[in-house]
Coordinates of C-alpha atoms in Angstrom, one line a residue:
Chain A
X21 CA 41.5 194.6 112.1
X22 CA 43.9 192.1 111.4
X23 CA 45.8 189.8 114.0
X24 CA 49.0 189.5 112.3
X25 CA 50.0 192.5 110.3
X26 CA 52.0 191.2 107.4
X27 CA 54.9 193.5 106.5
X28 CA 54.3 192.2 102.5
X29 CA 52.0 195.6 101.8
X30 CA 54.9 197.7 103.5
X31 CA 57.6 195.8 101.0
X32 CA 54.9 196.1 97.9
X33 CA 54.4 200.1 98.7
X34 CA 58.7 200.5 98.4
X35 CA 58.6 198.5 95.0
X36 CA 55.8 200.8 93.8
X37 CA 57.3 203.6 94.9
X38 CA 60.9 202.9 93.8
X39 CA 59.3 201.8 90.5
X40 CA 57.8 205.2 90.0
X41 CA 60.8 207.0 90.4
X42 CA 63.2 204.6 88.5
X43 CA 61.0 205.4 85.8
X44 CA 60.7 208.7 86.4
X45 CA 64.4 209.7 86.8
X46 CA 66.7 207.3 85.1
X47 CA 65.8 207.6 81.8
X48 CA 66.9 211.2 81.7
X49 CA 69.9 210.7 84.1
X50 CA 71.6 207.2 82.2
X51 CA 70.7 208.6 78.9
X52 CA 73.1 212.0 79.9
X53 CA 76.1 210.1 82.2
X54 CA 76.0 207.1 80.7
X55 CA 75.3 208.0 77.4
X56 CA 75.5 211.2 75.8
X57 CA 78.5 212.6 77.9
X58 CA 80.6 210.0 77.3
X59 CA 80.0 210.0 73.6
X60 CA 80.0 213.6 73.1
X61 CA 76.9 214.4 72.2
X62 CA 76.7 216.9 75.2
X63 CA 79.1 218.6 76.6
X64 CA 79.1 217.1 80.5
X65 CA 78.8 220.4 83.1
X66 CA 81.4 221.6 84.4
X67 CA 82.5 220.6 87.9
X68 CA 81.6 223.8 90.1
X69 CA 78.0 223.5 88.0
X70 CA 77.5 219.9 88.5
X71 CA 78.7 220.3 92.2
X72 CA 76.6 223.4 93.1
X73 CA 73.3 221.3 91.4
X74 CA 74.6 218.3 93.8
X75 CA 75.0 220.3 97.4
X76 CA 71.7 222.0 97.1
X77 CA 69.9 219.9 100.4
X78 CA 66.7 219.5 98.0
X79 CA 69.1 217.5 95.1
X80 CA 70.4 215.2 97.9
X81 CA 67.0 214.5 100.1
X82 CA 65.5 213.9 96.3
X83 CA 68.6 211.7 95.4
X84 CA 68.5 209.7 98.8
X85 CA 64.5 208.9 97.9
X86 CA 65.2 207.9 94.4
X87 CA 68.0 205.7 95.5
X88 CA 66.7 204.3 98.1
X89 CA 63.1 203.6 96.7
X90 CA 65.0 201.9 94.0
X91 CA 66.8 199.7 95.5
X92 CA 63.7 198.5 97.2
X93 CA 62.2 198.2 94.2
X94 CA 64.9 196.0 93.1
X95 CA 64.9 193.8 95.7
X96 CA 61.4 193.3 95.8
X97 CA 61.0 192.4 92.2
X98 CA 64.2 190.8 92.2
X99 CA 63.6 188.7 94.8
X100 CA 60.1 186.9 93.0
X101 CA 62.1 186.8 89.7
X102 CA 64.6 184.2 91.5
X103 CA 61.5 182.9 92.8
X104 CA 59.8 182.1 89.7
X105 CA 62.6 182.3 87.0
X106 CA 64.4 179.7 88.8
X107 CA 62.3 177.8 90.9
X108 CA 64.5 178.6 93.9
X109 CA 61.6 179.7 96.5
X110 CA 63.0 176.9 99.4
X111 CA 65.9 179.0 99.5
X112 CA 63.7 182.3 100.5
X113 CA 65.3 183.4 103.7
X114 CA 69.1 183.4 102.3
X115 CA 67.2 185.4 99.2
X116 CA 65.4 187.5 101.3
X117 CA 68.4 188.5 103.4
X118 CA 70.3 189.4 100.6
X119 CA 67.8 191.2 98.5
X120 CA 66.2 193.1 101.4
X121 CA 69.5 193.6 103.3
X122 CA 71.0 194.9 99.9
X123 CA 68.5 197.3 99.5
X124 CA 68.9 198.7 103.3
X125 CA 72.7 198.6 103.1
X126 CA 73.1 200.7 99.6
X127 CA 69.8 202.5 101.6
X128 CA 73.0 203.7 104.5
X129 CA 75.6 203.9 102.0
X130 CA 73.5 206.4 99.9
X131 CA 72.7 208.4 103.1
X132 CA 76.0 208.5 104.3
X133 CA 77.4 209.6 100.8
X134 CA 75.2 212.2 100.1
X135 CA 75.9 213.2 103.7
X136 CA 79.6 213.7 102.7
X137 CA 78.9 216.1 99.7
X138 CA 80.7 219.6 100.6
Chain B
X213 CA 57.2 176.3 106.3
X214 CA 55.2 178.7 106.6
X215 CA 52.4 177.3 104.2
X216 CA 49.5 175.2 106.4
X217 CA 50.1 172.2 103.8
X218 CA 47.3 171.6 101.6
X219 CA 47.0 168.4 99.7
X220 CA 44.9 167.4 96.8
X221 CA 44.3 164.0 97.1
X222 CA 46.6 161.6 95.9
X223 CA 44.6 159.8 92.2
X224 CA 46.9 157.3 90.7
X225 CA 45.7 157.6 87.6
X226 CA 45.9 161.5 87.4
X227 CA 48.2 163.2 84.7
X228 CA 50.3 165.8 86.1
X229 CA 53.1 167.6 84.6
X230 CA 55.7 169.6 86.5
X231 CA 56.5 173.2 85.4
X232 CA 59.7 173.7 83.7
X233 CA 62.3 175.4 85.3
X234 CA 62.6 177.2 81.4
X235 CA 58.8 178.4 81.2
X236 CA 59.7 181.9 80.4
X237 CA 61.5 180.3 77.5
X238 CA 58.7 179.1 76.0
X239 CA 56.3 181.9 74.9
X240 CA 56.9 185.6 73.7
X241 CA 54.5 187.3 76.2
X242 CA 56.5 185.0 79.5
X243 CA 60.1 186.0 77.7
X244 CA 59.0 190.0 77.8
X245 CA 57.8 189.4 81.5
X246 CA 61.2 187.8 82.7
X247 CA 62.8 191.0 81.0
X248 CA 60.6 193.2 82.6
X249 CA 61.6 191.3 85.4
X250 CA 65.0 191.7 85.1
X251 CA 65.1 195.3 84.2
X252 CA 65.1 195.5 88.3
X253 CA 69.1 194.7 88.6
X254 CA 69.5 197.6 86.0
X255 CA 67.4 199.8 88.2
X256 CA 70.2 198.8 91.1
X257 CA 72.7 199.2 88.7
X258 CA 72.0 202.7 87.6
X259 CA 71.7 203.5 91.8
X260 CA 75.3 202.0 91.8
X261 CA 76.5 204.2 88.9
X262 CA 75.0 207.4 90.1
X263 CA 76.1 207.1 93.8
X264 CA 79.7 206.5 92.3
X265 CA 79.3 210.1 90.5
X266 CA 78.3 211.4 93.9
X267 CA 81.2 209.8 95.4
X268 CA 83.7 211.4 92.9
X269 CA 82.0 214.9 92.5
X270 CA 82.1 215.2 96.1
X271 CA 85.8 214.7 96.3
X272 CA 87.4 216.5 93.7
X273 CA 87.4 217.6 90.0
X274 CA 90.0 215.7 89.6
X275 CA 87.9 212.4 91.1
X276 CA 85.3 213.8 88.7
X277 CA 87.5 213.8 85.1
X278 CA 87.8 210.2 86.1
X279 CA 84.9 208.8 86.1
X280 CA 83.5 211.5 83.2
X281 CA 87.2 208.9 81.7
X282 CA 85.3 206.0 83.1
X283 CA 82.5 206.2 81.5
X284 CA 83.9 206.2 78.5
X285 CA 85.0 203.0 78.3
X286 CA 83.5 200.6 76.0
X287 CA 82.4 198.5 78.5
X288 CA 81.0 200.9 80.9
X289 CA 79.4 202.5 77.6
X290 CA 77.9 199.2 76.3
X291 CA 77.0 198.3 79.8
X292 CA 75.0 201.7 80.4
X293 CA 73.6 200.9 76.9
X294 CA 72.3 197.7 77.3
X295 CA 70.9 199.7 81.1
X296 CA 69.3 202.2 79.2
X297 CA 67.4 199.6 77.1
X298 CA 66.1 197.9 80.2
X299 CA 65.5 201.4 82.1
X300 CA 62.8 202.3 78.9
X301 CA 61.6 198.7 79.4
X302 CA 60.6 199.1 82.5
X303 CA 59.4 202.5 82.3
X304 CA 57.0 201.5 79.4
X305 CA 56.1 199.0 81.0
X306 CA 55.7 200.2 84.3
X307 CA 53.5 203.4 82.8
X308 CA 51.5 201.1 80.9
X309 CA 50.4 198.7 83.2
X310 CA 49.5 201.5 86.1
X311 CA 46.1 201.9 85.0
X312 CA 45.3 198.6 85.8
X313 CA 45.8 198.7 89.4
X314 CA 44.8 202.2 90.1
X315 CA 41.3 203.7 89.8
X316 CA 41.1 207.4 89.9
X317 CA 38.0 208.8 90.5
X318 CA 37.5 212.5 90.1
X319 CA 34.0 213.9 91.2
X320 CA 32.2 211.2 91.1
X321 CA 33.5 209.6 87.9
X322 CA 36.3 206.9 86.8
X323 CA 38.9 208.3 85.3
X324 CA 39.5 206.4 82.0
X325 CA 43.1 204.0 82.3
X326 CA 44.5 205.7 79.0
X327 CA 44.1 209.2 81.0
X328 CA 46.4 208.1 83.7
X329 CA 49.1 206.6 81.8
X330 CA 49.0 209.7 79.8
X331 CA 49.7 211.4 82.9
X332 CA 52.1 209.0 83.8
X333 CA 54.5 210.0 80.7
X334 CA 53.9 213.7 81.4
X335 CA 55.6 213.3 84.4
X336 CA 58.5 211.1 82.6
X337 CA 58.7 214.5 80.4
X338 CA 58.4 217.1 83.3
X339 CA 61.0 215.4 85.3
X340 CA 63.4 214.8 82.0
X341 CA 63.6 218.6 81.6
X342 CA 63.7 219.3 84.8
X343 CA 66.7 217.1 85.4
X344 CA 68.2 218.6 81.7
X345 CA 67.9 221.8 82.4
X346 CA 69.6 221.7 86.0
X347 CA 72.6 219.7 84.6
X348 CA 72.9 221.3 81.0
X349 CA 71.5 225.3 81.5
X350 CA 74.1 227.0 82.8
X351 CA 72.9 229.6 85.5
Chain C
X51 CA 41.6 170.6 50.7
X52 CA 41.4 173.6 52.1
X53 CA 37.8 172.9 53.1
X54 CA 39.5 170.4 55.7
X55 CA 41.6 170.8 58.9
X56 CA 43.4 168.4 60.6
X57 CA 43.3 168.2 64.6
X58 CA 45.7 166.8 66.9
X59 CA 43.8 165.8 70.2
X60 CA 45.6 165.1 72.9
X61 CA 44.8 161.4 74.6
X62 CA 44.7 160.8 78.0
X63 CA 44.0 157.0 78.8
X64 CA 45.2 156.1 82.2
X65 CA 44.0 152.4 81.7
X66 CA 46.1 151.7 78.5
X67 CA 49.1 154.4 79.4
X68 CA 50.4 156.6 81.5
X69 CA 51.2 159.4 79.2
X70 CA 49.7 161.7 76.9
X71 CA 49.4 160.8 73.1
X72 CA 48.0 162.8 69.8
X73 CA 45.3 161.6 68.0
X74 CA 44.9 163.2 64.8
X75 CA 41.6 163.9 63.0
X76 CA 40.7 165.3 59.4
X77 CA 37.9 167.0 59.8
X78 CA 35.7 169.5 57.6
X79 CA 36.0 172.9 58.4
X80 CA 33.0 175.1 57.6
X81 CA 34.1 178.9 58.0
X82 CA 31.1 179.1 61.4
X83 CA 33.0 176.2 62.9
X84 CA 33.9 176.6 66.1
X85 CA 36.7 173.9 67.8
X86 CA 33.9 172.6 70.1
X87 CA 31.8 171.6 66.9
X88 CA 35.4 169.8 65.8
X89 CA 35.5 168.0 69.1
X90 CA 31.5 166.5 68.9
X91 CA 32.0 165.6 65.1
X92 CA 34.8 163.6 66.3
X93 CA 33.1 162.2 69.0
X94 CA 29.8 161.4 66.9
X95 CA 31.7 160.2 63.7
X96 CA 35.3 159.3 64.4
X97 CA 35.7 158.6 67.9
X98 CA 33.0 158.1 70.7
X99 CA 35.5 157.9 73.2
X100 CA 37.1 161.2 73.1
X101 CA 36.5 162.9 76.6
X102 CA 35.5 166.4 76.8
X103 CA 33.7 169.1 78.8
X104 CA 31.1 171.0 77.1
X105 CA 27.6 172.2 77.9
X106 CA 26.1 175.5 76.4
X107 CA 27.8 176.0 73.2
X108 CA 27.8 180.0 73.8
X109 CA 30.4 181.0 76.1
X110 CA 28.5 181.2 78.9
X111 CA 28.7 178.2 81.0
X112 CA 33.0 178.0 80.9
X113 CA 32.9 174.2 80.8
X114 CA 34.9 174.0 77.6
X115 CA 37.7 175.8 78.2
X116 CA 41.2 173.6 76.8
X117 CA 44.5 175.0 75.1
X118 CA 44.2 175.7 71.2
X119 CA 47.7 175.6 69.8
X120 CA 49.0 176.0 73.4
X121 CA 46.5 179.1 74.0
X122 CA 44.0 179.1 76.7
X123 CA 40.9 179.3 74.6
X124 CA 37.3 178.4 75.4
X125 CA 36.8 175.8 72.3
X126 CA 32.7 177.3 71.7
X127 CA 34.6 180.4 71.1
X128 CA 37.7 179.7 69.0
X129 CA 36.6 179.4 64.7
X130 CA 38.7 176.4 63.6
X131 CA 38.9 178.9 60.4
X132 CA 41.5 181.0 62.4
X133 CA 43.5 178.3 62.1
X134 CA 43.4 177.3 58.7
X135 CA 44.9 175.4 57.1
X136 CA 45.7 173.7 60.3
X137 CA 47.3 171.5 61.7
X138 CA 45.5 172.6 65.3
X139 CA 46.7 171.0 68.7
X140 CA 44.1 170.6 71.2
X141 CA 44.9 170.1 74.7
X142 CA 44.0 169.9 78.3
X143 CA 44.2 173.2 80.1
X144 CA 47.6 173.4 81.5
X145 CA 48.1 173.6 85.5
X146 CA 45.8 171.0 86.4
X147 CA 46.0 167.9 87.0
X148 CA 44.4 165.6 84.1
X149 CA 41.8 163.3 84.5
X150 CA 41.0 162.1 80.7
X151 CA 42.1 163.3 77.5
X152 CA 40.7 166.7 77.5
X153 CA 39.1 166.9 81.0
X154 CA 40.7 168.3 84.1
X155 CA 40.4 168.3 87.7
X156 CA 39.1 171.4 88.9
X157 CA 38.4 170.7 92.9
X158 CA 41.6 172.8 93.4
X159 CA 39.4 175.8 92.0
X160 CA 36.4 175.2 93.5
X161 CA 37.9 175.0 97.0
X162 CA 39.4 178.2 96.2
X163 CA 36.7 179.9 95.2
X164 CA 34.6 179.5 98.4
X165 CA 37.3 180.5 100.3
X166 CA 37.2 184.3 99.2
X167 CA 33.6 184.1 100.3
X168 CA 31.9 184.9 96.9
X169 CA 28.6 185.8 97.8
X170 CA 27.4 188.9 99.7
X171 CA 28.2 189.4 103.5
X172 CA 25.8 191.1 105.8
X173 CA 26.4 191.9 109.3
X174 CA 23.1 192.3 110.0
X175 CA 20.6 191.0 107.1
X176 CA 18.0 193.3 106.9
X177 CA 14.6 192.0 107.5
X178 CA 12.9 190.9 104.5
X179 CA 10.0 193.6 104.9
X180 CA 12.3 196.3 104.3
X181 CA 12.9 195.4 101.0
X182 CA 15.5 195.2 98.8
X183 CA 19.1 196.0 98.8
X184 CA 19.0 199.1 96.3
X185 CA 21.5 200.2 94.5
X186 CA 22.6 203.1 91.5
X187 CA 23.8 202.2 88.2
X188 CA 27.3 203.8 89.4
X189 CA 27.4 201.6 92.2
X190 CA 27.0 198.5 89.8
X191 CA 29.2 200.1 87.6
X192 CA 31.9 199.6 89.7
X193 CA 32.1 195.8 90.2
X194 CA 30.2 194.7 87.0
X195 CA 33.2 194.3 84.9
X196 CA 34.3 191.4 87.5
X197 CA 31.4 190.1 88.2
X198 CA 31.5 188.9 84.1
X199 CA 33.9 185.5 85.3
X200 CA 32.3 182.0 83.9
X201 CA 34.8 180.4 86.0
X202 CA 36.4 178.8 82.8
X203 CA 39.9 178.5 84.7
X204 CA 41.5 180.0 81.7
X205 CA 43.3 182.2 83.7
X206 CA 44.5 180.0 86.2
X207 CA 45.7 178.0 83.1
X208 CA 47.8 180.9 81.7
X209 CA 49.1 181.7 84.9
X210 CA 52.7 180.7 85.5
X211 CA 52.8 181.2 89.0
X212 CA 50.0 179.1 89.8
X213 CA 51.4 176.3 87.7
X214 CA 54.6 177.2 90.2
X215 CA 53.1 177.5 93.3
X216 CA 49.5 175.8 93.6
X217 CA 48.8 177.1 96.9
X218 CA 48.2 180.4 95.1
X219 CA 44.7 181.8 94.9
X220 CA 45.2 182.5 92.0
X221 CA 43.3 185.6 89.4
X222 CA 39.4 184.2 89.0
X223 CA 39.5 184.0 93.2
X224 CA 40.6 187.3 93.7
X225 CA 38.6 188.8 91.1
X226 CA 35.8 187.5 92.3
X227 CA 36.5 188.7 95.8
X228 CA 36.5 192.0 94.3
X229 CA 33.6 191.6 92.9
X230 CA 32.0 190.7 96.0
X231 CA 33.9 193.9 97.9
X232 CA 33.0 196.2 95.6
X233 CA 29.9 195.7 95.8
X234 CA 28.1 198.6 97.6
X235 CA 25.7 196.1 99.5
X236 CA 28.8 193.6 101.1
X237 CA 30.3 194.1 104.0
X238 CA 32.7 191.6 103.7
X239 CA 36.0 193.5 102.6
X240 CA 37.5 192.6 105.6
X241 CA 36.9 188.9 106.4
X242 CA 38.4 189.0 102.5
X243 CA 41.0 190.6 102.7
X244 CA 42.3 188.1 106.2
X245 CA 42.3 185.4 103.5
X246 CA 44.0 187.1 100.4
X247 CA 46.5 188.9 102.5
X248 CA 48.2 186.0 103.2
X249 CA 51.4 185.2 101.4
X250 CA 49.7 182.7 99.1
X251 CA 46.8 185.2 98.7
X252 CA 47.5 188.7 96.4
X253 CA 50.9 188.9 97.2
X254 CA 52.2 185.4 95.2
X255 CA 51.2 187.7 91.8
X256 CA 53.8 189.5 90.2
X257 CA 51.6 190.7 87.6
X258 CA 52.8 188.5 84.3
X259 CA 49.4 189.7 83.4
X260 CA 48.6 186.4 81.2
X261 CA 45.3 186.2 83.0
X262 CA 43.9 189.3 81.5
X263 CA 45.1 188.6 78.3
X264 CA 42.7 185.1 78.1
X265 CA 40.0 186.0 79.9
X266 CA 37.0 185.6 77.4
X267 CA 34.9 188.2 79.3
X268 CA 37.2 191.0 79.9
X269 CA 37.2 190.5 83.6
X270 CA 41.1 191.7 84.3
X271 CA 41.7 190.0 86.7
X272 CA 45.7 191.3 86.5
X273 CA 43.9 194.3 87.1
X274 CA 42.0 193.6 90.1
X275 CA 44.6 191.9 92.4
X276 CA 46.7 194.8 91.9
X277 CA 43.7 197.1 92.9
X278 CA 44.1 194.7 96.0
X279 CA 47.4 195.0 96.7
X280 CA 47.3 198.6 96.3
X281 CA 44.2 198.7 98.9
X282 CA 45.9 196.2 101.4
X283 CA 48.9 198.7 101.3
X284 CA 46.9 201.8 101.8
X285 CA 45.0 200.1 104.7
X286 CA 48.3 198.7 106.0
X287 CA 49.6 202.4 106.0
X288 CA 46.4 203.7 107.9
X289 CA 46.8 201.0 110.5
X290 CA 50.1 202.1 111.4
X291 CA 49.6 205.4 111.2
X292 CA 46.2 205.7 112.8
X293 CA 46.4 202.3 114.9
X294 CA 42.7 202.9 116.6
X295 CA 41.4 204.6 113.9
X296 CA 41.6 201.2 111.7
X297 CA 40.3 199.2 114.4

């Protein structure tokens, strides 16, 4: 159908995505480890707890989807908000590489640490 | 450039003004957009944060006490925080505004906007306690 | 005098200077006045010179549309009584270039809007003897809400990205597009979407949202080009999944 095929609806389906599940997940996960564990409001679990809950393969595929996505999501939005905050679109392609290449870089590094829980 | 430049005519006696670099500054509703807007490096903040708790609970408990230490901090405190503020921004906003670009139709009839964002912070819930009761239930 | 108001008109005359100026103007201010009745009792009593759009005093026709204390407002439709007890700034709409105190240059617009093709697109017409196009009320139902625009501009005036970047379709364009594709007799959707998947089509919007907030007939337009994007993505998906299937 189309001639060219634009990868802008592929980048706009990550920042939806990564949207949804910043939403979705952070709320509950800042409010506890940054938050209410430090503070003492809840006790934080214990290690063997908070490791078992870690390893399980489900807690890390989910974790490498929600970390990714958001990064994504970051970058995307991220990216126009330089664009339009500051006025700085003739610099797209630096902005671009870093916001895009961020996201697929912390993409690996998320991968590869999850990859390294016992 | 990628842009096939279009001109409008050149009319001496046209007024134009130029866009401030500060238009955000200038009314409430642009102000809340550029913090919706901004709520993004808090999203890769919090990614940043929670891959560093990976890191450490997958070395030691040791690794683990430290960074339950770090957190304490009141700079790590007051940054997560100001995070959480923007991370409720965001997800307010984000729930909120999802009606408008999606259209749900379920046998044969529009689902009315207000339904789906409804929806939208059932799911917030579900996943909360979900995510509560792995880290705080003991099993 | 709280039966008065004063307004502050913004002056445009490129033959005497090169910059805007305020006028101001006491002027009565009946509780059923609206701005536009302001501006043509200045222009009849005060002022024959003041330059302004207006036509069918009933916001229907989207000629006066102007910024009312810096709000894109269509003047017919904006009670000077809301504003009491005054001052009131009128201005040109913002993002357009200015032609005379109040009036702006819409051919920016208007080029725009025939781009997105905003009339219905047949592959084949149908031979007149077969009658009409029919259609259900749920069919009409689902484009009537855009097919509301007056083409007053407000939108494009609240719109800080197209006051950024005026190669920008910007909201009435793609609302109407969407009018037009979902619109169970047009076949267009496709030849549409070519134009307003293009960088400087849907995908300049980052949903500030403004537009809908304006828009005197509830058209959303915020609404619609998200609709879009979403639709451009799903298709974009199918393509690459399904690569003959989308052909």
């Amino acid at each position: 159908m189309y001639a060219r095929r634009p990868i802008e609806p592929l980048l706009w389906l990550f920042f939806s995505a990564g949207g949804v599940m910043a939403a979705l997940f952070f709320p509950a996960i800042l409010f506890l480890f940054g938050i209410a564990f430090p503070l003492g409001w809840l006790a934080p679990p214990n290690y063997d707890h908070l490791l078992a809950v870690v390893s399980h393969p489900l807690t890390r595929l989910v974790l490498l989807g929600v970390c990714s996505l958001s990064l994504f999501h970051w970058a995307h939005r991220f990216r126009y908000t330089l664009y339009d905050g500051l006025q700085i679109k003739h610099l797209n392609e630096s902005i671009n590489a870093i916001c895009y290449g961020g996201a697929v870089l912390g993409t690996l590094t998320a991968a590869y640490l999850l990859w390294k829980v016992p | 450039m990628r842009h096939n430049a279009v001109y409008t005519p050149y009319h001496p006696r046209w007024h134009r003004t130029r866009v401030s670099t500060y238009w955000w500054l200038g009314r409430w509703s642009y102000f809340l957009f550029i913090l919706r807007e901004l709520s993004s490096i808090f999203v890769a903040w919090v990614v940043i944060y929670l891959l560093v708790l990976v890191a450490a609970v997958s070395k030691s408990a040791v690794r683990y006490q430290q960074f339950l230490d770090w957190s304490r901090n009141p700079f790590m405190l007051s940054l997560n925080i100001l995070s959480l503020l923007f991370i409720v921004l965001h997800a307010v906003t984000w729930f909120n505004l999802a009606p408008q670009a999606m259209v749900v139709h379920v046998g044969g009839r529009r689902l009315p906007g207000s339904l789906i964002a409804i929806s939208n912070y059932a799911g917030l819930v579900a996943v909360s306690i979900v995510i509560l009761g792995l880290l705080l239930i003991r099993w | 005098m709280s039966d008065h108001i004063t307004l502050h008109v913004a002056r445009y005359r490129p033959e005497k200077a090169s910059e805007t100026t305020f006028d101001a103007f006491e002027l009565p201010c009946p509780k059923e006045w609206v701005v536009l009745d302001g501006l043509n009792h200045i222009k009849d009593r005060m002022d024959g010179t003041l330059s302004y759009r207006w036509s069918c005093r009933m916001g229907i026709c989207g000629s006066c549309g102007m910024l009312v204390n810096g709000e894109p407002k269509l003047a017919c439709a904006t009670f000077l009584s809301d504003y009491a007890p005054g001052p009131v700034r009128v201005e040109p709409l913002r993002n357009f270039p200015v032609i005379r105190d109040l009036v702006v240059e819409m051919g920016d617009f208007m080029s725009k809007l025939t781009r997105i093709k905003p009339w219905i697109v047949r592959q084949v017409e149908k031979p007149l003897s077969d009658g009409e196009y029919r259609q259900t009320p749920g069919e009409l139902d689902e484009y009537k809400q855009f097919s509301m625009c007056i083409n007053c501009m407000l939108c494009y005036s609240a719109c800080p990205i197209y006051g950024l970047d005026p190669h920008f379709i910007g909201p009435a364009a793609i609302a109407l597009a969407q009018r037009y594709n979902l619109d169970s007799r047009d076949e267009g959707a496709a030849e549409r979407m070519q134009i307003l998947s293009e960088h400087d089509g849907i995908w300049g919007c980052t949903f500030v949202g403004e537009c809908t907030k304006v828009c005197p007939k509830h058209v959303d337009p915020a609404g619609a080009i998200q609709r879009y994007k979403l639709q451009s993505a799903v298709e974009w998906v199918k393509a690459f999944v399904l690569p003959r299937a989308a052909q």
